[in-house]
mmCIF file of C-alpha atoms in Angstrom:
data_model
loop_
_atom_site.group_PDB
_atom_site.id
_atom_site.type_symbol
_atom_site.label_atom_id
_atom_site.label_comp_id
_atom_site.label_asym_id
_atom_site.label_seq_id
_atom_site.Cartn_x
_atom_site.Cartn_y
_atom_site.Cartn_z
ATOM 1 C CA MET A 28 11.552 -10.900 2.428
ATOM 2 C CA PHE A 29 8.998 -8.655 4.142
ATOM 3 C CA THR A 30 7.766 -8.588 7.730
ATOM 4 C CA SER A 31 4.585 -6.536 7.351
ATOM 5 C CA THR A 32 2.209 -5.129 4.753
ATOM 6 C CA THR A 33 3.516 -1.650 5.557
ATOM 7 C CA GLN A 34 7.085 -2.676 4.756
ATOM 8 C CA ALA A 35 6.025 -4.456 1.561
ATOM 9 C CA VAL A 36 4.340 -1.346 0.147
ATOM 10 C CA ASP A 37 6.853 1.194 1.452
ATOM 11 C CA SER A 38 9.824 -0.755 0.089
ATOM 12 C CA SER A 39 8.360 -0.643 -3.433
ATOM 13 C CA PHE A 40 7.948 3.131 -3.227
ATOM 14 C CA ILE A 41 11.500 3.492 -1.885
ATOM 15 C CA VAL A 42 12.902 1.436 -4.780
ATOM 16 C CA ILE A 43 10.981 3.489 -7.349
ATOM 17 C CA ILE A 44 11.994 6.801 -5.767
ATOM 18 C CA ALA A 45 15.646 5.708 -5.521
ATOM 19 C CA LEU A 46 15.699 4.719 -9.196
ATOM 20 C CA CYS A 47 14.015 7.990 -10.189
ATOM 21 C CA ILE A 48 16.663 9.945 -8.273
ATOM 22 C CA LEU A 49 19.412 7.891 -9.917
ATOM 23 C CA VAL A 50 18.012 8.543 -13.400
ATOM 24 C CA PHE A 51 17.502 12.241 -12.636
ATOM 25 C CA VAL A 52 21.093 12.639 -11.390
ATOM 26 C CA GLY A 53 22.381 10.828 -14.490
ATOM 27 C CA ILE A 54 20.373 13.023 -16.857
ATOM 28 C CA MET A 55 21.474 16.231 -15.122
ATOM 29 C CA PHE A 56 25.109 15.129 -15.102
ATOM 30 C CA PHE A 57 25.194 14.444 -18.827
ATOM 31 C CA THR A 58 23.194 17.604 -19.558
ATOM 32 C CA VAL A 59 25.781 19.755 -17.763
ATOM 33 C CA PHE A 60 28.655 17.742 -19.259
ATOM 34 C CA PHE A 61 27.417 18.243 -22.831
ATOM 35 C CA LEU A 62 26.728 21.930 -22.216
ATOM 36 C CA ILE A 63 30.327 22.412 -21.160
ATOM 37 C CA ARG A 64 32.027 19.940 -23.480
ATOM 38 C CA TYR A 65 30.209 21.024 -26.640
ATOM 39 C CA ARG A 66 29.691 24.725 -25.936
ATOM 40 C CA ARG A 67 29.917 27.154 -28.857
ATOM 41 C CA SER A 68 33.354 28.512 -27.920
ATOM 42 C CA ARG A 69 34.854 25.032 -28.280
ATOM 43 C CA ASN A 70 32.716 23.911 -31.203
ATOM 44 C CA PRO A 71 31.865 26.964 -33.315
ATOM 45 C CA LYS A 72 30.733 24.810 -36.222
ATOM 46 C CA PRO A 73 27.907 22.409 -35.329
ATOM 47 C CA ALA A 74 28.457 18.820 -36.414
ATOM 48 C CA ASP A 75 25.891 16.570 -38.061
ATOM 49 C CA LEU A 76 25.705 13.584 -35.709
ATOM 50 C CA ARG A 77 24.140 10.333 -36.867
ATOM 51 C CA GLY A 78 22.746 7.469 -34.826
ATOM 52 C CA ASN A 79 25.083 5.524 -32.571
ATOM 53 C CA ALA A 80 24.051 1.870 -32.538
ATOM 54 C CA LEU A 81 26.024 1.026 -29.374
ATOM 55 C CA LEU A 82 24.562 3.962 -27.468
ATOM 56 C CA GLU A 83 21.037 3.038 -28.518
ATOM 57 C CA VAL A 84 21.515 -0.600 -27.462
ATOM 58 C CA VAL A 85 22.954 0.434 -24.082
ATOM 59 C CA TRP A 86 20.135 2.963 -23.469
ATOM 60 C CA ILE A 87 17.423 0.439 -24.343
ATOM 61 C CA ALA A 88 19.085 -2.282 -22.233
ATOM 62 C CA VAL A 89 19.464 -0.030 -19.183
ATOM 63 C CA SER A 90 15.873 1.227 -19.452
ATOM 64 C CA THR A 91 14.587 -2.335 -19.785
ATOM 65 C CA MET A 92 16.593 -3.509 -16.771
ATOM 66 C CA LEU A 93 15.268 -0.648 -14.629
ATOM 67 C CA ALA A 94 11.687 -1.415 -15.671
ATOM 68 C CA LEU A 95 12.170 -5.135 -14.927
ATOM 69 C CA LEU A 96 13.684 -4.325 -11.536
ATOM 70 C CA ILE A 97 10.641 -2.235 -10.598
ATOM 71 C CA PHE A 98 8.330 -5.002 -11.869
ATOM 72 C CA TRP A 99 10.220 -7.732 -9.968
ATOM 73 C CA TRP A 100 10.187 -5.808 -6.702
ATOM 74 C CA GLY A 101 6.552 -4.785 -7.100
ATOM 75 C CA LEU A 102 5.551 -8.373 -7.902
ATOM 76 C CA GLY A 103 7.209 -9.568 -4.686
ATOM 77 C CA SER A 104 5.262 -6.977 -2.700
ATOM 78 C CA PHE A 105 2.012 -7.886 -4.477
ATOM 79 C CA LYS A 106 2.436 -11.615 -3.805
ATOM 80 C CA TYR A 107 3.181 -10.929 -0.147
ATOM 81 C CA LEU A 108 0.058 -8.781 0.209
ATOM 82 C CA LYS A 109 -2.110 -11.475 -1.382
ATOM 83 C CA ALA A 110 -0.737 -14.412 0.636
ATOM 84 C CA VAL A 111 -2.997 -14.445 3.695
ATOM 85 C CA PRO A 112 -1.236 -16.254 6.596
ATOM 86 C CA SER A 113 -3.018 -19.481 7.482
ATOM 87 C CA ASP A 114 -3.097 -18.760 11.234
ATOM 88 C CA SER A 115 -4.706 -15.336 10.878
ATOM 89 C CA ILE A 116 -7.558 -14.169 13.083
ATOM 90 C CA ARG A 117 -10.515 -13.833 10.741
ATOM 91 C CA ILE A 118 -12.911 -10.912 10.906
ATOM 92 C CA HIS A 119 -15.898 -10.489 8.611
ATOM 93 C CA VAL A 120 -16.403 -6.967 7.279
ATOM 94 C CA THR A 121 -19.819 -5.830 6.050
ATOM 95 C CA ALA A 122 -19.956 -2.566 4.116
ATOM 96 C CA SER A 123 -23.165 -0.625 3.570
ATOM 97 C CA GLN A 124 -24.200 2.946 2.943
ATOM 98 C CA TRP A 125 -22.600 4.464 4.982
ATOM 99 C CA SER A 126 -21.026 2.387 7.730
ATOM 100 C CA TRP A 127 -18.803 -0.589 8.504
ATOM 101 C CA LEU A 128 -19.771 -3.623 10.570
ATOM 102 C CA PHE A 129 -17.124 -6.025 11.923
ATOM 103 C CA THR A 130 -18.118 -9.544 12.974
ATOM 104 C CA TYR A 131 -15.722 -11.761 14.920
ATOM 105 C CA GLY A 132 -15.391 -15.528 15.061
ATOM 106 C CA ASN A 133 -17.665 -15.928 18.084
ATOM 107 C CA GLY A 134 -20.376 -13.710 16.613
ATOM 108 C CA ARG A 135 -19.509 -10.485 18.416
ATOM 109 C CA LYS A 136 -20.152 -7.375 16.317
ATOM 110 C CA SER A 137 -18.795 -3.836 16.425
ATOM 111 C CA THR A 138 -18.768 -0.710 14.266
ATOM 112 C CA ASP A 139 -15.063 -0.152 15.011
ATOM 113 C CA MET A 140 -12.458 -2.876 14.660
ATOM 114 C CA VAL A 141 -10.538 -4.253 17.644
ATOM 115 C CA VAL A 142 -7.449 -6.367 16.928
ATOM 116 C CA PRO A 143 -4.642 -7.846 19.056
ATOM 117 C CA GLN A 144 -1.140 -6.463 18.754
ATOM 118 C CA GLY A 145 1.314 -8.561 16.746
ATOM 119 C CA LYS A 146 -1.286 -10.935 15.249
ATOM 120 C CA ASP A 147 -2.141 -11.431 11.586
ATOM 121 C CA ILE A 148 -5.676 -10.264 10.826
ATOM 122 C CA ALA A 149 -7.549 -11.629 7.788
ATOM 123 C CA LEU A 150 -10.602 -9.724 6.587
ATOM 124 C CA ASP A 151 -13.407 -11.350 4.589
ATOM 125 C CA MET A 152 -15.362 -8.452 3.133
ATOM 126 C CA GLU A 153 -18.803 -8.130 1.547
ATOM 127 C CA THR A 154 -21.073 -5.237 0.650
ATOM 128 C CA LYS A 155 -24.843 -4.992 1.023
ATOM 129 C CA ASP A 156 -25.305 -2.441 -1.716
ATOM 130 C CA VAL A 157 -22.752 -0.604 -3.912
ATOM 131 C CA ILE A 158 -18.984 -0.812 -4.397
ATOM 132 C CA HIS A 159 -16.996 0.369 -1.386
ATOM 133 C CA GLY A 160 -13.242 0.730 -0.914
ATOM 134 C CA PHE A 161 -11.771 -0.518 2.377
ATOM 135 C CA PHE A 162 -8.555 1.370 3.158
ATOM 136 C CA ILE A 163 -6.302 1.500 6.237
ATOM 137 C CA PRO A 164 -3.556 4.012 5.344
ATOM 138 C CA THR A 165 -1.437 3.150 8.390
ATOM 139 C CA TYR A 166 -0.990 -0.455 7.223
ATOM 140 C CA ARG A 167 -0.950 0.384 3.482
ATOM 141 C CA VAL A 168 -3.796 -2.011 2.693
ATOM 142 C CA LYS A 169 -6.700 -1.284 0.374
ATOM 143 C CA GLN A 170 -9.294 -3.459 -1.308
ATOM 144 C CA ASP A 171 -12.456 -2.645 -3.239
ATOM 145 C CA ILE A 172 -15.519 -4.524 -2.005
ATOM 146 C CA VAL A 173 -17.648 -5.556 -4.974
ATOM 147 C CA PRO A 174 -21.323 -6.605 -4.821
ATOM 148 C CA GLY A 175 -21.824 -10.346 -5.227
ATOM 149 C CA MET A 176 -18.240 -11.185 -4.217
ATOM 150 C CA THR A 177 -16.303 -11.865 -1.028
ATOM 151 C CA ASN A 178 -13.080 -9.891 -1.140
ATOM 152 C CA HIS A 179 -10.092 -10.522 1.101
ATOM 153 C CA LEU A 180 -7.386 -8.512 2.808
ATOM 154 C CA TRP A 181 -4.917 -8.982 5.644
ATOM 155 C CA PHE A 182 -2.573 -6.964 7.828
ATOM 156 C CA ARG A 183 -0.694 -7.100 11.099
ATOM 157 C CA ALA A 184 -0.599 -4.289 13.659
ATOM 158 C CA ASP A 185 2.673 -4.384 15.583
ATOM 159 C CA THR A 186 2.143 -1.158 17.544
ATOM 160 C CA LEU A 187 -0.509 -0.379 20.132
ATOM 161 C CA GLY A 188 -2.794 2.497 19.226
ATOM 162 C CA THR A 189 -5.398 3.362 16.629
ATOM 163 C CA ALA A 190 -5.632 3.582 12.845
ATOM 164 C CA ASP A 191 -8.244 5.094 10.558
ATOM 165 C CA VAL A 192 -10.483 3.111 8.218
ATOM 166 C CA LEU A 193 -11.684 4.983 5.131
ATOM 167 C CA CYS A 194 -13.918 4.287 2.157
ATOM 168 C CA THR A 195 -12.126 5.139 -1.086
ATOM 169 C CA GLN A 196 -14.973 4.570 -3.531
ATOM 170 C CA TYR A 197 -17.631 7.248 -3.850
ATOM 171 C CA CYS A 198 -20.690 5.404 -2.559
ATOM 172 C CA GLY A 199 -23.331 8.084 -2.234
ATOM 173 C CA GLY A 200 -24.197 11.317 -0.479
ATOM 174 C CA GLU A 201 -22.752 10.356 2.934
ATOM 175 C CA HIS A 202 -19.570 8.796 1.524
ATOM 176 C CA SER A 203 -17.296 11.143 3.490
ATOM 177 C CA LYS A 204 -18.808 9.944 6.774
ATOM 178 C CA MET A 205 -18.069 6.259 6.126
ATOM 179 C CA LEU A 206 -15.302 6.052 8.694
ATOM 180 C CA ALA A 207 -14.177 3.618 11.374
ATOM 181 C CA THR A 208 -11.217 3.112 13.694
ATOM 182 C CA VAL A 209 -8.916 0.151 14.266
ATOM 183 C CA TYR A 210 -8.063 -0.250 17.944
ATOM 184 C CA VAL A 211 -4.872 -2.227 18.474
ATOM 185 C CA VAL A 212 -4.765 -3.657 22.000
ATOM 186 C CA ALA A 213 -2.738 -6.209 23.918
ATOM 187 C CA PRO A 214 -3.693 -9.835 23.100
ATOM 188 C CA ASP A 215 -5.129 -10.489 26.570
ATOM 189 C CA ILE A 216 -7.272 -7.344 26.404
ATOM 190 C CA TYR A 217 -8.494 -8.359 22.941
ATOM 191 C CA GLN A 218 -9.486 -11.828 24.137
ATOM 192 C CA LYS A 219 -11.430 -10.420 27.065
ATOM 193 C CA TRP A 220 -13.151 -7.872 24.852
ATOM 194 C CA VAL A 221 -14.118 -10.345 22.129
ATOM 195 C CA ASP A 222 -15.460 -12.704 24.827
ATOM 196 C CA GLY A 223 -17.747 -9.929 26.045
ATOM 197 C CA GLU A 224 -15.931 -9.042 29.264
ATOM 198 C CA ASP A 225 -15.940 -5.465 30.500
ATOM 199 C CA VAL A 226 -12.543 -3.992 29.559
ATOM 200 C CA ASP A 227 -11.516 -0.374 29.102
ATOM 201 C CA ILE A 228 -10.404 0.466 25.577
ATOM 202 C CA PRO A 229 -10.034 4.267 25.488
ATOM 203 C CA GLY A 230 -12.137 5.819 22.727
ATOM 204 C CA LEU A 231 -14.050 2.659 21.821
ATOM 205 C CA THR A 232 -17.801 3.136 21.983
ATOM 206 C CA SER A 233 -19.032 0.179 19.924
#
């Protein structure tokens, strides 16, 4: 159904926005229609209208169907985001006031994250102190990291480049400086880098 975490989240927003526009257009249409159809010049004497059972049933049914559609689509996105692919590259994330530490399968560590293009990346995240919020806006993934628990997240970067990592939970006086960068590189460059070989990744200092 979805091909990336970005698509899963964006599609839910698109569905909600589309439905909101549809409802807005419907409300405005009937508002203008009633203003014209029942204007004072055509209906000088106001009528006492009572409840219309059919109209109420239709309105409730339509509203319920729209709400269920949003729930169904959102549930599909949520399940996709929580289903970590089994062949993912695993990276351990350690959060602490006020920095990130990324540890790879062979023990290599860095303060910025390096990932291969087109590969699923699974993050196992822990905190040394308070609650932190791991957020990569580019890939639409966010997860709070709670003391005493290992929290999980995954994403796939299909485009070479960089993405920002932010902390979304206020974690102390230097919260705003708790930043990192995701460097998305070609798979062969990633393998050389994670193995400790000297490769040039522009901007990477860690």
